[in-house]
Short mmCIF file of C-alpha atoms in Angstrom, two decimals:
data_model
loop_
_atom_site.label_atom_id
_atom_site.label_comp_id
_atom_site.label_asym_id
_atom_site.label_seq_id
_atom_site.Cartn_x
_atom_site.Cartn_y
_atom_site.Cartn_z
CA UNK A 1 28.89 -6.00 32.75
CA UNK A 2 29.20 -6.50 36.53
CA UNK A 3 29.99 -3.25 37.65
CA UNK A 4 27.80 -2.28 35.18
CA UNK A 5 25.38 -4.10 37.11
CA UNK A 6 26.16 -2.57 39.87
CA UNK A 7 25.98 0.78 38.98
CA UNK A 8 22.90 0.71 37.15
CA UNK A 9 21.15 -1.31 40.82
CA UNK A 10 17.77 -0.81 40.36
CA UNK A 11 17.55 -0.52 36.26
CA UNK A 12 19.59 -3.92 36.33
CA UNK A 13 17.06 -5.20 34.55
CA UNK A 14 18.21 -2.51 31.72
CA UNK A 15 21.97 -4.25 31.67
CA UNK A 16 21.45 -5.19 27.65
CA UNK A 17 20.14 -1.83 26.78
CA UNK A 18 22.99 -0.24 27.85
CA UNK A 19 25.60 -2.89 26.74
CA UNK A 20 26.04 -1.55 23.63
CA UNK A 21 29.22 -1.01 21.23
CA UNK A 22 28.18 2.07 18.69
CA UNK A 23 24.72 1.93 19.50
CA UNK A 24 24.14 -1.78 18.21
CA UNK A 25 24.37 -4.80 21.16
CA UNK A 26 27.41 -6.58 21.21
CA UNK A 27 26.15 -10.00 19.54
CA UNK A 28 25.24 -7.40 16.46
CA UNK A 29 28.49 -5.78 15.92
CA UNK A 30 30.17 -8.36 16.44
CA UNK A 31 28.05 -10.48 14.00
CA UNK A 32 27.99 -7.53 11.76
CA UNK A 33 31.42 -6.02 12.88
CA UNK A 34 32.94 -3.66 9.77
CA UNK A 35 36.58 -2.80 10.21
CA UNK A 36 36.83 1.09 10.27
CA UNK A 37 39.09 2.83 7.51
CA UNK A 38 39.08 6.09 8.92
CA UNK A 39 40.52 5.19 12.32
CA UNK A 40 42.42 2.23 11.47
CA UNK A 41 43.91 3.21 7.69
CA UNK A 42 44.81 -0.06 6.92
CA UNK A 43 47.65 1.25 5.06
CA UNK A 44 50.01 1.06 7.96
CA UNK A 45 51.97 -1.70 9.40
CA UNK A 46 49.69 -3.66 11.86
CA UNK A 47 52.35 -3.00 14.07
CA UNK A 48 51.35 1.33 13.98
CA UNK A 49 47.46 0.17 13.56
CA UNK A 50 47.92 -1.89 16.83
CA UNK A 51 49.35 1.29 18.86
CA UNK A 52 46.87 3.07 18.54
CA UNK A 53 44.04 0.42 19.39
CA UNK A 54 46.67 0.22 22.33
CA UNK A 55 46.17 4.10 22.74
CA UNK A 56 42.06 4.61 22.56
CA UNK A 57 41.85 1.47 24.94
CA UNK A 58 44.53 2.65 27.73
CA UNK A 59 42.30 6.42 27.22
CA UNK A 60 39.42 4.47 27.20
CA UNK A 61 41.04 2.76 30.32
CA UNK A 62 41.73 5.41 31.89
CA UNK A 63 38.50 6.98 31.57
CA UNK A 64 36.76 4.81 32.82
CA UNK A 65 39.02 4.59 36.37
CA UNK A 66 38.56 7.73 37.00
CA UNK A 67 35.21 7.93 36.70
CA UNK A 68 34.14 4.78 37.74
CA UNK A 69 36.42 5.99 41.46
CA UNK A 70 34.84 9.34 41.40
CA UNK A 71 30.97 7.69 41.80
CA UNK A 72 32.44 5.01 44.14
CA UNK A 73 33.41 8.05 46.09
CA UNK A 74 30.16 9.79 45.92
CA UNK A 75 28.52 6.33 46.56
CA UNK A 76 30.66 5.20 49.40
CA UNK A 77 29.56 8.53 50.83
CA UNK A 78 25.71 8.36 50.78
CA UNK A 79 25.70 4.79 52.01
CA UNK A 80 28.30 6.18 55.11
CA UNK A 81 25.46 9.12 55.59
CA UNK A 82 22.25 5.98 54.56
CA UNK A 83 23.64 4.14 57.33
CA UNK A 84 23.63 7.36 59.99
CA UNK A 85 19.82 8.27 59.17
CA UNK A 86 19.36 4.66 59.83
CA UNK A 87 19.14 1.42 62.99
CA UNK A 88 19.20 1.72 66.37
CA UNK A 89 18.91 4.49 68.53
CA UNK A 90 22.05 3.63 70.27
CA UNK A 91 23.80 4.26 66.74
CA UNK A 92 22.37 6.18 64.70
CA UNK A 93 22.34 10.09 64.12
CA UNK A 94 19.47 11.44 65.66
CA UNK A 95 18.87 14.91 64.28
CA UNK A 96 15.91 13.93 61.88
CA UNK A 97 14.56 13.01 65.31
CA UNK A 98 14.96 16.15 67.55
CA UNK A 99 13.56 19.54 67.94
CA UNK A 100 14.09 22.68 68.37
CA UNK A 101 11.96 22.61 71.19
CA UNK A 102 12.90 19.23 72.32
CA UNK A 103 15.47 21.31 73.74
CA UNK A 104 16.62 24.39 76.97
CA UNK A 105 18.31 26.31 74.16
CA UNK A 106 21.13 29.60 75.20
CA UNK A 107 20.55 28.61 78.87
CA UNK A 108 24.60 29.92 81.15
CA UNK A 109 23.01 27.19 83.86
CA UNK A 110 20.35 24.91 81.97
CA UNK A 111 20.57 22.39 79.33
CA UNK A 112 19.08 19.49 77.41
CA UNK A 113 20.75 15.08 77.57
CA UNK A 114 19.57 13.48 75.27
CA UNK A 115 19.34 9.13 76.63
CA UNK A 116 18.91 6.40 75.16
CA UNK A 117 16.86 4.00 77.48
CA UNK A 118 16.45 0.43 76.80
CA UNK A 119 12.26 -0.26 76.50
CA UNK A 120 12.16 -3.02 78.88
CA UNK A 121 13.53 0.34 81.02
CA UNK A 122 10.59 2.74 80.30
CA UNK A 123 9.17 2.85 83.72
CA UNK A 124 12.53 2.61 85.87
CA UNK A 125 13.76 5.62 83.53
CA UNK A 126 10.01 7.90 84.21
CA UNK A 127 10.61 7.01 87.76
CA UNK A 128 14.65 6.48 88.48
CA UNK A 129 16.11 9.80 86.20
CA UNK A 130 15.00 13.24 88.08
CA UNK A 131 16.40 11.04 91.10
CA UNK A 132 19.99 10.33 89.69
CA UNK A 133 21.28 13.25 90.40
CA UNK A 134 20.76 16.44 92.03
CA UNK A 135 19.49 19.47 89.86
CA UNK A 136 17.52 17.48 86.97
CA UNK A 137 14.71 19.93 86.33
CA UNK A 138 11.28 18.09 87.76
CA UNK A 139 8.67 16.15 84.94
CA UNK A 140 11.56 17.49 81.28
CA UNK A 141 12.11 13.74 80.56
CA UNK A 142 9.76 13.80 76.61
CA UNK A 143 10.65 10.80 74.46
CA UNK A 144 11.38 11.32 71.45
CA UNK A 145 11.20 8.62 69.31
CA UNK A 146 11.38 4.79 69.32
CA UNK A 147 12.82 1.27 67.82
CA UNK A 148 12.26 -1.99 67.89
CA UNK A 149 14.50 -1.93 71.18
CA UNK A 150 15.45 1.41 72.90
CA UNK A 151 13.89 5.27 73.20
CA UNK A 152 15.34 9.00 72.94
CA UNK A 153 13.83 10.75 76.41
CA UNK A 154 15.04 13.59 76.43
CA UNK A 155 15.93 15.26 79.86
CA UNK A 156 16.81 18.78 81.09
CA UNK A 157 19.34 20.10 84.28
CA UNK A 158 21.96 22.24 85.47
CA UNK A 159 24.88 21.56 83.08
CA UNK A 160 27.46 21.98 86.55
CA UNK A 161 26.07 17.86 87.27
CA UNK A 162 26.29 16.33 83.69
CA UNK A 163 29.11 14.72 84.33
CA UNK A 164 27.65 13.21 87.71
CA UNK A 165 25.36 11.92 85.44
CA UNK A 166 26.33 10.48 82.84
CA UNK A 167 28.31 7.95 85.73
CA UNK A 168 25.28 7.58 87.35
CA UNK A 169 22.64 6.90 83.58
CA UNK A 170 25.42 4.69 82.53
CA UNK A 171 25.12 1.97 86.01
CA UNK A 172 21.40 1.65 84.63
CA UNK A 173 22.11 1.37 81.61
CA UNK A 174 21.32 4.11 80.74
CA UNK A 175 22.94 5.44 77.57
CA UNK A 176 23.59 9.36 76.95
CA UNK A 177 24.24 10.13 73.91
CA UNK A 178 26.91 12.93 72.32
CA UNK A 179 24.70 15.74 70.68
CA UNK A 180 24.88 19.29 70.28
CA UNK A 181 21.49 20.51 68.75
CA UNK A 182 23.31 23.72 66.46
CA UNK A 183 20.16 24.45 63.80
CA UNK A 184 23.18 25.15 61.15
CA UNK A 185 24.67 22.47 61.00
CA UNK A 186 21.79 20.21 61.13
CA UNK A 187 21.00 22.03 57.57
CA UNK A 188 24.71 21.93 56.35
CA UNK A 189 23.88 18.12 56.96
CA UNK A 190 21.37 17.76 55.34
CA UNK A 191 22.94 19.33 52.47
CA UNK A 192 25.73 17.06 51.43
CA UNK A 193 22.65 14.20 51.66
CA UNK A 194 21.69 16.82 48.82
CA UNK A 195 24.79 17.72 46.74
CA UNK A 196 25.67 14.06 47.40
CA UNK A 197 22.76 12.80 45.78
CA UNK A 198 22.96 16.10 42.68
CA UNK A 199 26.36 15.03 41.81
CA UNK A 200 25.81 10.91 41.77
CA UNK A 201 22.58 11.72 39.54
CA UNK A 202 24.69 14.14 36.88
CA UNK A 203 27.40 11.44 37.29
CA UNK A 204 25.74 8.68 35.85
CA UNK A 205 24.48 9.24 32.67
CA UNK A 206 28.99 9.66 31.73
CA UNK A 207 30.20 6.46 33.65
CA UNK A 208 27.33 3.83 32.03
#
């Protein structure tokens, strides 16, 4: 019953509707119980009847473990992906926050970085990011997104100074996130969430 409640999630109020035996609620099944002569002929010995019941219970238990393991794995993977879609800008997946136009792509010399800046340091960023190294494109920074504590900024610079920029950014408490804009990978990530969600729905009914 506890595990079924976990599986039902936001449908927990329907727990008793799903706790049934032979399409009857458990109290009704117990009070109106009738022996199944076809499955368990009373002419057989008690040992044989017990063996039949034990094998069937064992098979049911094995099936439940198989289905519950597969379902729990799907649920866990979805929860991990969901965590990456939310939370602090320092740790969350940034793919759903950025757009193609935020980046300089296919350039031999230039690249665009994503930088996490504490809200209290926004002015420091605006006034100082162009001076962190040479070869930074002036006025190239955009505020892409922000949460309660941080802002997500872009900055475009020459590839040859990226490591130097990261070093000086870290000294100022600006965090450069490791991110490469790739439309195919972003689409694959979204497709993975859709696939897992669909698979979870497919397995929900049989498991219940």
